XYZ file of C-alpha atoms in Angstrom:
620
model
C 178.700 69.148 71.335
C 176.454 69.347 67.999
C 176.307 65.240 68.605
C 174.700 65.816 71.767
C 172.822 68.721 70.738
C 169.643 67.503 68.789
C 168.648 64.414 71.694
C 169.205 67.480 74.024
C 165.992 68.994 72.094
C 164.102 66.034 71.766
C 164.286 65.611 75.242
C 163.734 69.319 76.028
C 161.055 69.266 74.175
C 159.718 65.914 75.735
C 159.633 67.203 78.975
C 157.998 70.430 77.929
C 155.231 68.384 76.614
C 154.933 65.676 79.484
C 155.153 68.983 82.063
C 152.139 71.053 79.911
C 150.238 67.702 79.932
C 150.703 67.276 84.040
C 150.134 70.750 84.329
C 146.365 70.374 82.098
C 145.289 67.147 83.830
C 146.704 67.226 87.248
C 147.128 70.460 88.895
C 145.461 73.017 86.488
C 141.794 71.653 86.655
C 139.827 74.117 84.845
C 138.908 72.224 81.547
C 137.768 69.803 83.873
C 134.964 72.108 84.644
C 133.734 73.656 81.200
C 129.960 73.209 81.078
C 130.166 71.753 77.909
C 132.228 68.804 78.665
C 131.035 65.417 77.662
C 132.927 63.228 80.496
C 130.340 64.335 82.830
C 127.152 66.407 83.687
C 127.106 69.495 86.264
C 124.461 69.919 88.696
C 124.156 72.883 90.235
C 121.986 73.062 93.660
C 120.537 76.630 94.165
C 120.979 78.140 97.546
C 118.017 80.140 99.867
C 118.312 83.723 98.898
C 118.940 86.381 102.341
C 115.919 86.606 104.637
C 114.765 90.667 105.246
C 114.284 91.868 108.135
C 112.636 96.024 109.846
C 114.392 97.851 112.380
C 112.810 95.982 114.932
C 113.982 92.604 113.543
C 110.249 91.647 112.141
C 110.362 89.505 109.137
C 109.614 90.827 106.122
C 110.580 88.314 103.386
C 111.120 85.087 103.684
C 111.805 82.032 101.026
C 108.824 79.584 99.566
C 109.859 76.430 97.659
C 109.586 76.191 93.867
C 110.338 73.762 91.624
C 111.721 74.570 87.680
C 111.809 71.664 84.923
C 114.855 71.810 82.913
C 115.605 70.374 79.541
C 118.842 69.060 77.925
C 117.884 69.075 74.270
C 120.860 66.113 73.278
C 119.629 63.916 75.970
C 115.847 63.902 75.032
C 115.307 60.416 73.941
C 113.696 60.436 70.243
C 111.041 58.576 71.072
C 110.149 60.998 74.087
C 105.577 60.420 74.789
C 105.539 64.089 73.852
C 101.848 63.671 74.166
C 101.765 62.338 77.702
C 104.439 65.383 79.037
C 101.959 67.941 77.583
C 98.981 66.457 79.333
C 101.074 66.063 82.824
C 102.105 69.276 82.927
C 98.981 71.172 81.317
C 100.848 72.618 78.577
C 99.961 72.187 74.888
C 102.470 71.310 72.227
C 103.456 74.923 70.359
C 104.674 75.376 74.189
C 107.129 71.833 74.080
C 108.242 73.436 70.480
C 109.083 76.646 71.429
C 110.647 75.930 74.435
C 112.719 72.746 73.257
C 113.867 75.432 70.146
C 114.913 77.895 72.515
C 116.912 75.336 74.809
C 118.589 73.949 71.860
C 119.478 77.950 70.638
C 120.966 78.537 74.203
C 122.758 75.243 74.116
C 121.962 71.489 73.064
C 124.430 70.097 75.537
C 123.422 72.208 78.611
C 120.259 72.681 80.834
C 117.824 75.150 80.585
C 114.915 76.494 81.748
C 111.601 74.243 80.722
C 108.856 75.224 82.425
C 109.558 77.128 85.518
C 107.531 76.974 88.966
C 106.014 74.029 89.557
C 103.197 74.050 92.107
C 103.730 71.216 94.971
C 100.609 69.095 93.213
C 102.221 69.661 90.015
C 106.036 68.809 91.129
C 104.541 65.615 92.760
C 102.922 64.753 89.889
C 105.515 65.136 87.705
C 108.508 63.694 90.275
C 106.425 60.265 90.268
C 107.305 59.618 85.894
C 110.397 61.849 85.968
C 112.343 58.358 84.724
C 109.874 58.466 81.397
C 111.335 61.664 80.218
C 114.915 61.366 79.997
C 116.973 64.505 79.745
C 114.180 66.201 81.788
C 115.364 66.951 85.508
C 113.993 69.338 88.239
C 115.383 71.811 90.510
C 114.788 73.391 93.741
C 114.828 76.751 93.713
C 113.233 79.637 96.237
C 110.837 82.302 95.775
C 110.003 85.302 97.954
C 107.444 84.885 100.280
C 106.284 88.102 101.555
C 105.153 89.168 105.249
C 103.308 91.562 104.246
C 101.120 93.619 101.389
C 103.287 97.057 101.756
C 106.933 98.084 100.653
C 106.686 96.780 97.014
C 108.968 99.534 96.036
C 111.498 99.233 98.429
C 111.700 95.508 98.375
C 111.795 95.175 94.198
C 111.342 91.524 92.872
C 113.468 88.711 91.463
C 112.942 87.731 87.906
C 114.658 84.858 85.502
C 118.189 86.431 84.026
C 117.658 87.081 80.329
C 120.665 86.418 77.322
C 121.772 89.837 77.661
C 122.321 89.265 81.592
C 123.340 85.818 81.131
C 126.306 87.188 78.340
C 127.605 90.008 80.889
C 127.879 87.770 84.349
C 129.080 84.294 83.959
C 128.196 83.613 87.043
C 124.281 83.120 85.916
C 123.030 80.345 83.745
C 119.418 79.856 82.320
C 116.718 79.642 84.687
C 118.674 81.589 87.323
C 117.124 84.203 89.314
C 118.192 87.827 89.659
C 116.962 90.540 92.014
C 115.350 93.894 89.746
C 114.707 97.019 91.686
C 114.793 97.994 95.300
C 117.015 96.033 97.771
C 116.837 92.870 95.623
C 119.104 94.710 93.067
C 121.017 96.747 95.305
C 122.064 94.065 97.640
C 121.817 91.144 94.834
C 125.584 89.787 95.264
C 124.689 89.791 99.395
C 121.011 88.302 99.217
C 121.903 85.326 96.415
C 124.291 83.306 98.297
C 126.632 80.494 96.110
C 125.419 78.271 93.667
C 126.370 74.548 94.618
C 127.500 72.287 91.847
C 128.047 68.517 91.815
C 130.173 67.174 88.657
C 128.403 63.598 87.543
C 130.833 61.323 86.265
C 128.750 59.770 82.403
C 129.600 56.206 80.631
C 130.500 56.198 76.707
C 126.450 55.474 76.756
C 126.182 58.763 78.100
C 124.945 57.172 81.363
C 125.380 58.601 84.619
C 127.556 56.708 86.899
C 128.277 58.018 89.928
C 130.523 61.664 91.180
C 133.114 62.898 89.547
C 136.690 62.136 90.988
C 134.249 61.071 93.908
C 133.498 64.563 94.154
C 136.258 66.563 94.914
C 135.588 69.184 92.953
C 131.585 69.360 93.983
C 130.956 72.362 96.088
C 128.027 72.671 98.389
C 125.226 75.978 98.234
C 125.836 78.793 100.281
C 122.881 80.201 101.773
C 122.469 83.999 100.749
C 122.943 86.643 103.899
C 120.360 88.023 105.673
C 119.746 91.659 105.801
C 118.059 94.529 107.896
C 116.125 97.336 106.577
C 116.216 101.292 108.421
C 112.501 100.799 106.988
C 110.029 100.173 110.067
C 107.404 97.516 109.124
C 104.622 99.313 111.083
C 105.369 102.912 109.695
C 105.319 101.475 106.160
C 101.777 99.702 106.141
C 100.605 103.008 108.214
C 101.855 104.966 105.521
C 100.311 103.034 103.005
C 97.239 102.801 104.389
C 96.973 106.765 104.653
C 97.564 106.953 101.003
C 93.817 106.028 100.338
C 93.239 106.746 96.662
C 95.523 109.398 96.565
C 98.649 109.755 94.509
C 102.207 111.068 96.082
C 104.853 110.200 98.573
C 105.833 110.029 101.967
C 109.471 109.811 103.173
C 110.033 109.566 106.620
C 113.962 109.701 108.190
C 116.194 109.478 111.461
C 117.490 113.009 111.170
C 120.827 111.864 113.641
C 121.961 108.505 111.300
C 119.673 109.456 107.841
C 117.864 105.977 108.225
C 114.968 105.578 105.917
C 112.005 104.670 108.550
C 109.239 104.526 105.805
C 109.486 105.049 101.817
C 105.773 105.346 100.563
C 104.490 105.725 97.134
C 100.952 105.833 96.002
C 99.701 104.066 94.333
C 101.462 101.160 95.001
C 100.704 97.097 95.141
C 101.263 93.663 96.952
C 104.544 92.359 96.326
C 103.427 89.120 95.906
C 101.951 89.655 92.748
C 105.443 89.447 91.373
C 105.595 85.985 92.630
C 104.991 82.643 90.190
C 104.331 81.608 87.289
C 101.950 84.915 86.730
C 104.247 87.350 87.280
C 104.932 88.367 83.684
C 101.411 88.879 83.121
C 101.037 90.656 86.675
C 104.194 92.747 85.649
C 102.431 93.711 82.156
C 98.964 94.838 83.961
C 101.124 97.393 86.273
C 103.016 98.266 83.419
C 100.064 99.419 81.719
C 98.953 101.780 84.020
C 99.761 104.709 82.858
C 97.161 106.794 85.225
C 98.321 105.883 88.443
C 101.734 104.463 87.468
C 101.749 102.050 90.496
C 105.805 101.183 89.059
C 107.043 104.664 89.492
C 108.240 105.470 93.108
C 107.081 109.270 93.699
C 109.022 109.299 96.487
C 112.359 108.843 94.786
C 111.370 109.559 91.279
C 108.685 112.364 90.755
C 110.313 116.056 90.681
C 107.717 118.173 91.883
C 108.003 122.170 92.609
C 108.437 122.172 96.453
C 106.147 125.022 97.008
C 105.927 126.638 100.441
C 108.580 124.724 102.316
C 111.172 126.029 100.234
C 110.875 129.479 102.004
C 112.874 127.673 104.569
C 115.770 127.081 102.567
C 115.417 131.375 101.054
C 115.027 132.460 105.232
C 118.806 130.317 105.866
C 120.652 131.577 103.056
C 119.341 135.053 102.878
C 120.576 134.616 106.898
C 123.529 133.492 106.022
C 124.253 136.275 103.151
C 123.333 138.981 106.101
C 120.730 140.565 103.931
C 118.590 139.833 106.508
C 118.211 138.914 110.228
C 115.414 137.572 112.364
C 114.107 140.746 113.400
C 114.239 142.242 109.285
C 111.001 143.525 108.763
C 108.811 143.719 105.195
C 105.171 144.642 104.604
C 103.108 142.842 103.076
C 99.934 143.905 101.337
C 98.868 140.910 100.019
C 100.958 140.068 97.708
C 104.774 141.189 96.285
C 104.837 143.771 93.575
C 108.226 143.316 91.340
C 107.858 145.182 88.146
C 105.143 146.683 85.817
C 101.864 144.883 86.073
C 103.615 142.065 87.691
C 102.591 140.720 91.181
C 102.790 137.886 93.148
C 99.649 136.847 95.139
C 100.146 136.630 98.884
C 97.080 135.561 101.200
C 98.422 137.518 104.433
C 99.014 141.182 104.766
C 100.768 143.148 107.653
C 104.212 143.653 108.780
C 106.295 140.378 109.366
C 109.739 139.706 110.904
C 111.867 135.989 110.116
C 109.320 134.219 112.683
C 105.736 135.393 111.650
C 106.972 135.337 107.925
C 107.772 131.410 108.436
C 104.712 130.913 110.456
C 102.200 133.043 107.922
C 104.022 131.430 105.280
C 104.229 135.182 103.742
C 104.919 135.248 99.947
C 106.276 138.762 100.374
C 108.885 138.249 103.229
C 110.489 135.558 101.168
C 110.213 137.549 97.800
C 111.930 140.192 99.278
C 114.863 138.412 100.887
C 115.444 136.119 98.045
C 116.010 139.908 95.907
C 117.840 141.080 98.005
C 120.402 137.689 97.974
C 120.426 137.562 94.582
C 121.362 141.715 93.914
C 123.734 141.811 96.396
C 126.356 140.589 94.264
C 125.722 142.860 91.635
C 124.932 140.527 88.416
C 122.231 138.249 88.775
C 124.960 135.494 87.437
C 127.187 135.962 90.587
C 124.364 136.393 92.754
C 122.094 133.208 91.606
C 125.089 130.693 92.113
C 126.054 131.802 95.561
C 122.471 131.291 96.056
C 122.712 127.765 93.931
C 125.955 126.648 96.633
C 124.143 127.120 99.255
C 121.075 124.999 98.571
C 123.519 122.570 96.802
C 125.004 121.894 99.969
C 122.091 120.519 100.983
C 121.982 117.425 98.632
C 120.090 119.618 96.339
C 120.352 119.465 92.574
C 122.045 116.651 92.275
C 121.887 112.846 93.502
C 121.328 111.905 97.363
C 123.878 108.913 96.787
C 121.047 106.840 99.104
C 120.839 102.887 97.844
C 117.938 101.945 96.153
C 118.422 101.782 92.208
C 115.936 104.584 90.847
C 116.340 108.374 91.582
C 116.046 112.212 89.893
C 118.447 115.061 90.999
C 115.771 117.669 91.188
C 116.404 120.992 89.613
C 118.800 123.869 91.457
C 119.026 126.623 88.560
C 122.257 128.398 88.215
C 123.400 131.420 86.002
C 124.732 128.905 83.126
C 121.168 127.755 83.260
C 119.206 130.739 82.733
C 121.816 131.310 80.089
C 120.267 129.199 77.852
C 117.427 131.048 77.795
C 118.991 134.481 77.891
C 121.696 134.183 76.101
C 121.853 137.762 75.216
C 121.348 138.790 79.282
C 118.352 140.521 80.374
C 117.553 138.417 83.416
C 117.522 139.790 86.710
C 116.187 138.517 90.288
C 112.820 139.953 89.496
C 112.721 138.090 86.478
C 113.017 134.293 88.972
C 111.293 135.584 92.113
C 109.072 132.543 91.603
C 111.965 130.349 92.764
C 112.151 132.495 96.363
C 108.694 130.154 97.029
C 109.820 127.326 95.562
C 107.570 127.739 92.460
C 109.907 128.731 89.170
C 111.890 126.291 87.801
C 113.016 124.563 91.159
C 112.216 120.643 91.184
C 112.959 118.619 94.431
C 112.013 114.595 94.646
C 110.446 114.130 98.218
C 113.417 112.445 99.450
C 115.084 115.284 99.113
C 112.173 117.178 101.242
C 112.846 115.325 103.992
C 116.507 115.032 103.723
C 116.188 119.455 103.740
C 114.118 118.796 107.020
C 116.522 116.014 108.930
C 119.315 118.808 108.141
C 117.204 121.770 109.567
C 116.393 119.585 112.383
C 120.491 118.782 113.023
C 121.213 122.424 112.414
C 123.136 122.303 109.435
C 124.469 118.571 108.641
C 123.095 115.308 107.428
C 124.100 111.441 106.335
C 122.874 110.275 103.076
C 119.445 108.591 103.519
C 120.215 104.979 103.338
C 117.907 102.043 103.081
C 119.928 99.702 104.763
C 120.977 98.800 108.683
C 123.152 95.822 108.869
C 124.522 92.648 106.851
C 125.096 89.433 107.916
C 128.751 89.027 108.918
C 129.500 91.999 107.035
C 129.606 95.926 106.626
C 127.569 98.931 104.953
C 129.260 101.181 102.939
C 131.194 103.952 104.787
C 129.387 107.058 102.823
C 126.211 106.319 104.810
C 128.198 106.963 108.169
C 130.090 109.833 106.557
C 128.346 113.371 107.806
C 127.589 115.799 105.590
C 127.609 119.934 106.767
C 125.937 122.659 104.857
C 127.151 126.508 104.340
C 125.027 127.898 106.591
C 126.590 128.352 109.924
C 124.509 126.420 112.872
C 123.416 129.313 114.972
C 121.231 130.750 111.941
C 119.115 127.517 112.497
C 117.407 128.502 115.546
C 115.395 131.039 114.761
C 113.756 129.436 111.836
C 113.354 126.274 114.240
C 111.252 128.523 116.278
C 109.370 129.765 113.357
C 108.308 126.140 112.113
C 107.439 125.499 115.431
C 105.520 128.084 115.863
C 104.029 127.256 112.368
C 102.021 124.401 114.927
C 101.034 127.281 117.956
C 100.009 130.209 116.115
C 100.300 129.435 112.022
C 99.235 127.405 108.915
C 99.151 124.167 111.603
C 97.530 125.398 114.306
C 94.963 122.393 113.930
C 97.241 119.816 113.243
C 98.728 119.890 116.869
C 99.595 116.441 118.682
C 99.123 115.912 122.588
C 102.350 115.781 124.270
C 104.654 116.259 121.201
C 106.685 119.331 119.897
C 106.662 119.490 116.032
C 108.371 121.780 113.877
C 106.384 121.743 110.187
C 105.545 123.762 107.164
C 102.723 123.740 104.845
C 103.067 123.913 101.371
C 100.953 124.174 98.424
C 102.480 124.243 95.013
C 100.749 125.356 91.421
C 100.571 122.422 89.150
C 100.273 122.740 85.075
C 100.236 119.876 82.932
C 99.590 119.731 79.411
C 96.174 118.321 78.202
C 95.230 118.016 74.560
C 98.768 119.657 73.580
C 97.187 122.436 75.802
C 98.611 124.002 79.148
C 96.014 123.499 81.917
C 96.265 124.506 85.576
C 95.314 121.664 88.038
C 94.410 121.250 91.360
C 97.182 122.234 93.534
C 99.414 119.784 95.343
C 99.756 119.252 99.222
C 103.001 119.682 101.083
C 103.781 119.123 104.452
C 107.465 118.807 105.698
C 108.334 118.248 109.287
C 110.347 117.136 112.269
C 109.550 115.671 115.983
C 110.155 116.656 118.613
C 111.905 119.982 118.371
C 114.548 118.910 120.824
C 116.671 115.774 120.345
C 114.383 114.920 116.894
C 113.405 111.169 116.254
C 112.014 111.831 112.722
C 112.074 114.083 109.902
C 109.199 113.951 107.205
C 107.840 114.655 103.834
C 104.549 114.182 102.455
C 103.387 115.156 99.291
C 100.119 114.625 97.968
C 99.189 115.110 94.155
C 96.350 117.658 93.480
C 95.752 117.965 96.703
C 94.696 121.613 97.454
C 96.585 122.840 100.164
C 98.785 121.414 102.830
C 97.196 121.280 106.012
C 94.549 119.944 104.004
C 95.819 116.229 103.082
C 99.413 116.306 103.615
C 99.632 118.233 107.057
C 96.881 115.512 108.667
C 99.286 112.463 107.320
C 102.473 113.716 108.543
C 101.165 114.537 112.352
C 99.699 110.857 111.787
C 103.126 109.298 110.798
C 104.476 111.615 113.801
C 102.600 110.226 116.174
C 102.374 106.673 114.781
C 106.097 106.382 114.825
C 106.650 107.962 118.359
C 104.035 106.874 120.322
C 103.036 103.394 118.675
C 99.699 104.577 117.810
C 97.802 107.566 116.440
C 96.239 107.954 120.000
C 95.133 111.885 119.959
C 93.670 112.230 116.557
C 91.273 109.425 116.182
C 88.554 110.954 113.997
C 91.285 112.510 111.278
C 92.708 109.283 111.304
C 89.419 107.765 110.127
C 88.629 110.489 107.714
C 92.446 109.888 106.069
C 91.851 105.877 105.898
C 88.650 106.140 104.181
C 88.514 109.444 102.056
C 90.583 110.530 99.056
C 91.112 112.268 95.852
C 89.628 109.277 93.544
C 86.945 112.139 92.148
C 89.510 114.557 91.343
C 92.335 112.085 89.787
C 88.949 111.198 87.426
C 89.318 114.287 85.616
C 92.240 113.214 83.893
C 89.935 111.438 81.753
C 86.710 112.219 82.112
C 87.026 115.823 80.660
C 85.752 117.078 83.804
C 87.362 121.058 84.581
C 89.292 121.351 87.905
C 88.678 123.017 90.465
C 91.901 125.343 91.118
C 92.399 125.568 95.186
C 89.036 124.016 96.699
């Protein structure tokens, strides 16, 4: 047995060895494909990213050739015509340098970027003495080609990966192209499609000489997937066009599915800018603007106190706490007295129920009913987060969950909150009454406006706003099909229904009415301080307007909000009955004249006292 014991472990080991080697050559194939293999070259062939499509299955980007120069630093011949590659591609030569140093840095034995985005004149140019410059090749790539000047922030841009990018996903090499904001981030795994990549067999010359394996292992480009938008095309350049030198946002939704029909910030710019070979220096110019900040999307980003149409949300709770009922009464006499020298400003006066409350927009009836939920529990503590639930259970507060990459939760205070402040006590609903008008510390994004308004108009529920309708041969994500249902019960809805519709017949709207549609609004108009020269200034106040159409069976829900802007029904109110109207009839067909006034007038005067040292005007 020991005789036969050591050739039993030579040949053990034998076959161990001859089995590992099979195993590396044969069936497992993956050193086959390292990048940095010098038995052959990879090509990779770079697919058409995902066409996007409206609602109404218009195109709204599309694909436009481009062509990007690579280098592989070791094949560069060393007697390259540096001279002649400079001149035929209008470069100089601190560009060849820096480049070929940063290919060779990223790898000497791989491709990288060159010089991306070749024009067609340039490409053809270039194509014709390709064979002077070895270790120079081109690829096809696409860039977006946009339908149209509107939706920058919805659509986002594509942009070359960076190292850091590059180090975290594999799946990208230099040059490639990534989506960056908007759907082109969200969706960037469903719009890219699959790389195609072609293995080309090389000589001991380090010549190519045909496929690898006669290409078994080459793989063909898979054509990203095509999506559609909730967005509608026509509602988005309407909205846009509104927005005439003025700053703010306007979010329109499907109150029944929570479909985003229009996402509008202002001021905004043509998407195409962030297409070619200038959009680094396009990028930097928008970047830079630091006055209108045409990069930040107000509608999703910018936390403003909601002002008036928060008395909504204080009439359904205070409802829903029974401290109240539509036919509670409180006088007003112009204004809301709560404590030594203290008073808040009301401009109606008289004796209001639920109904002509909502429709006066009455400081006072909200003042009181917001006291009143908050000391019914006893200690303000109790009584402000039962109040906090409530409005929480509205999206409030906190994230919407909707997809599209930037957002801000808003501010609902609670007790732990106001803790910080008081940490000794000494708070008491008198002490936050501003909040009962949605002035105080309350911030809401105007996405979350809306989404408040979609969720009056279904009488207590709501789906997550959501930016996107279908994908190509697949699914959207369940959350934006799963319903969401508030604390107050339904049948407290209806009466404050009637009082924002009757905010149109008798109230703050009365002028805003549209022929042969029933809207539901409320204005708003919220103080604004900012601080200028380290000092606290009061600005021009902003415009609200929040709405839904028609009052039965409602289409859309809206929110417009217009920076510095007065008062509602003057800038705000007029663009949301033109949205209305726009998006249910086709056309703005009853309010001709405001709609030319809108298109062609805005706030450019006011917005120039930011800087011109100029005093506002508070409330003209």
């Amino acid at each position: 047995m020991r005789k036969l014991l050591l050739p039993i472990i030579i040949i053990s080991a034998t076959l161990l060895i001859i089995a590992r080697l099979f195993y590396l050559q044969i069936v497992d194939d993956s050193w086959i494909k390292k990048s940095d293999n010098n038995a052959y070259k990879i090509k990779y062939e770079y697919p058409e990213r995902g066409y996007i499509y409206d609602r109404n299955n218009k195109l709204m980007v599309a694909n436009q050739p481009s062509y990007d120069i690579m280098v592989t630093p070791n094949e560069v011949a060393d007697d390259v015509d540096v001279n002649e590659l400079c001149n035929l591609l209008h470069i100089d030569r601190a560009y060849y340098d820096l480049r070929m140093k940063k290919a060779n840095v990223y790898s000497p034995r791989l491709p990288s970027i060159f010089l991306p985005q070749l024009s067609k004149k340039e490409f053809a140019a270039f194509q014709e003495k390709i064979r002077r410059f070895k270790g120079f090749d081109i690829v096809k790539r696409s860039l977006r080609d946009y339908q149209l000047t509107a939706g920058a922030n919805v659509f986002g841009y594509i942009q070359q990966v960076n190292d850091a990018i590059i180090q975290k996903n594999p799946y990208y090499k230099s040059g490639d192209l990534i989506g960056r904001q908007g759907v082109e981030e969200v969706y960037e795994e469903v719009l890219r499609g699959t790389k195609g990549v072609k293995y080309i067999q090389k000589d001991r010359f380090n010549r190519e000489i045909g496929s690898f394996k006669e290409g078994i292992y080459d793989t063909i480009a898979v054509q990203g997937k095509d999506i559609t938008l909730t967005l509608d095309m026509e509602l988005q350049k309407y909205g846009e066009s509104l927005m005439f030198e003025k700053r703010g946002g306007i979010v329109a939704l499907e109150p029944s599915t929570g479909e985003i029909l229009a996402l509008v910030t202002a001021p905004n710019y043509d998407p195409a800018l962030l297409v070619g070979r200038d959009r680094s220096k396009n990028y930097l110019a928008l970047e830079r603007d630091t006055i209108g900040i045409p990069l930040f999307d107000r509608g999703l980003l910018a936390e403003y106190p909601p002002g008036s149409p928060f008395k909504i949300l204080t009439g359904l709770v205070g409802l829903q706490e029974e401290v109240i009922d539509e036919n509670s009464t409180f006088v007003c006499r112009h204004g809301f007295s709560y404590g030594r020298g203290a008073f808040m400003k009301c401009h109606d006066s008289g004796t209001n129920n639920l109904n002509s409350g909502i429709y006066h927009s009455c400081n006072t009836y909200f003042a009181n009913t917001f006291k009143l939920t908050i000391d019914k529990y006893g200690k303000p503590d109790l009584g402000v987060n039962a109040w906090a639930s409530h409005l929480q259970s509205f999206g409030l507060g906190d994230f919407l969950g909707y997809d599209l990459p930037p957002g801000r939760k808003g501010l609902i205070p609670t007790a732990k909150f106001y803790k910080r402040f008081y940490p000794n006590g000494g708070w008491r609903s008198s002490t936050i009454i501003s909040n009962s008008i949605g002035q105080g510390e309350i911030k809401m994004t105007p996405i979350q406006l809306a989404n408040m308004m979609a969720t009056v108009a279904n009488k207590g529920w709501y789906y997550t706003p959501h930016i996107i309708k279908k994908i190509e041969g697949g699914t959207i994500d369940k959350k934006f099909t799963t319903k969401h249902v508030t604390t107050i019960a339904q049948q407290y809805y209806n009466p404050v229904i009637q009082g924002l519709f009757d905010v149109y017949n008798f109230g703050t709207a009365s002028r805003l009415k549209v022929e042969g549609i029933e809207i539901c609004g409320k204005t708003g108009t919220a103080e604004n301080f900012a601080k200028i020269g380290g000092v606290r200034t009061q600005l021009d106040d902003h415009s609200i307007f929040v709405a839904f159409a028609p009052k039965e069976n409602p289409k859309i829900a809206i929110a417009v909000f217009i920076e510095n802007g007065y008062w509602g029904a003057r800038w705000a109110g007029p663009i949301a009955s033109l949205m209305i109207e726009k998006y249910l009839k086709g056309e703005a067909l009853t309010q001709k004249a405001r709609e030319e006034y809108i298109l062609h007038n805005g706030l450019k005067a006011t917005y120039d006292k930011y800087t011109s040292g100029m005093p506002f005007s508070i409330n003209h």
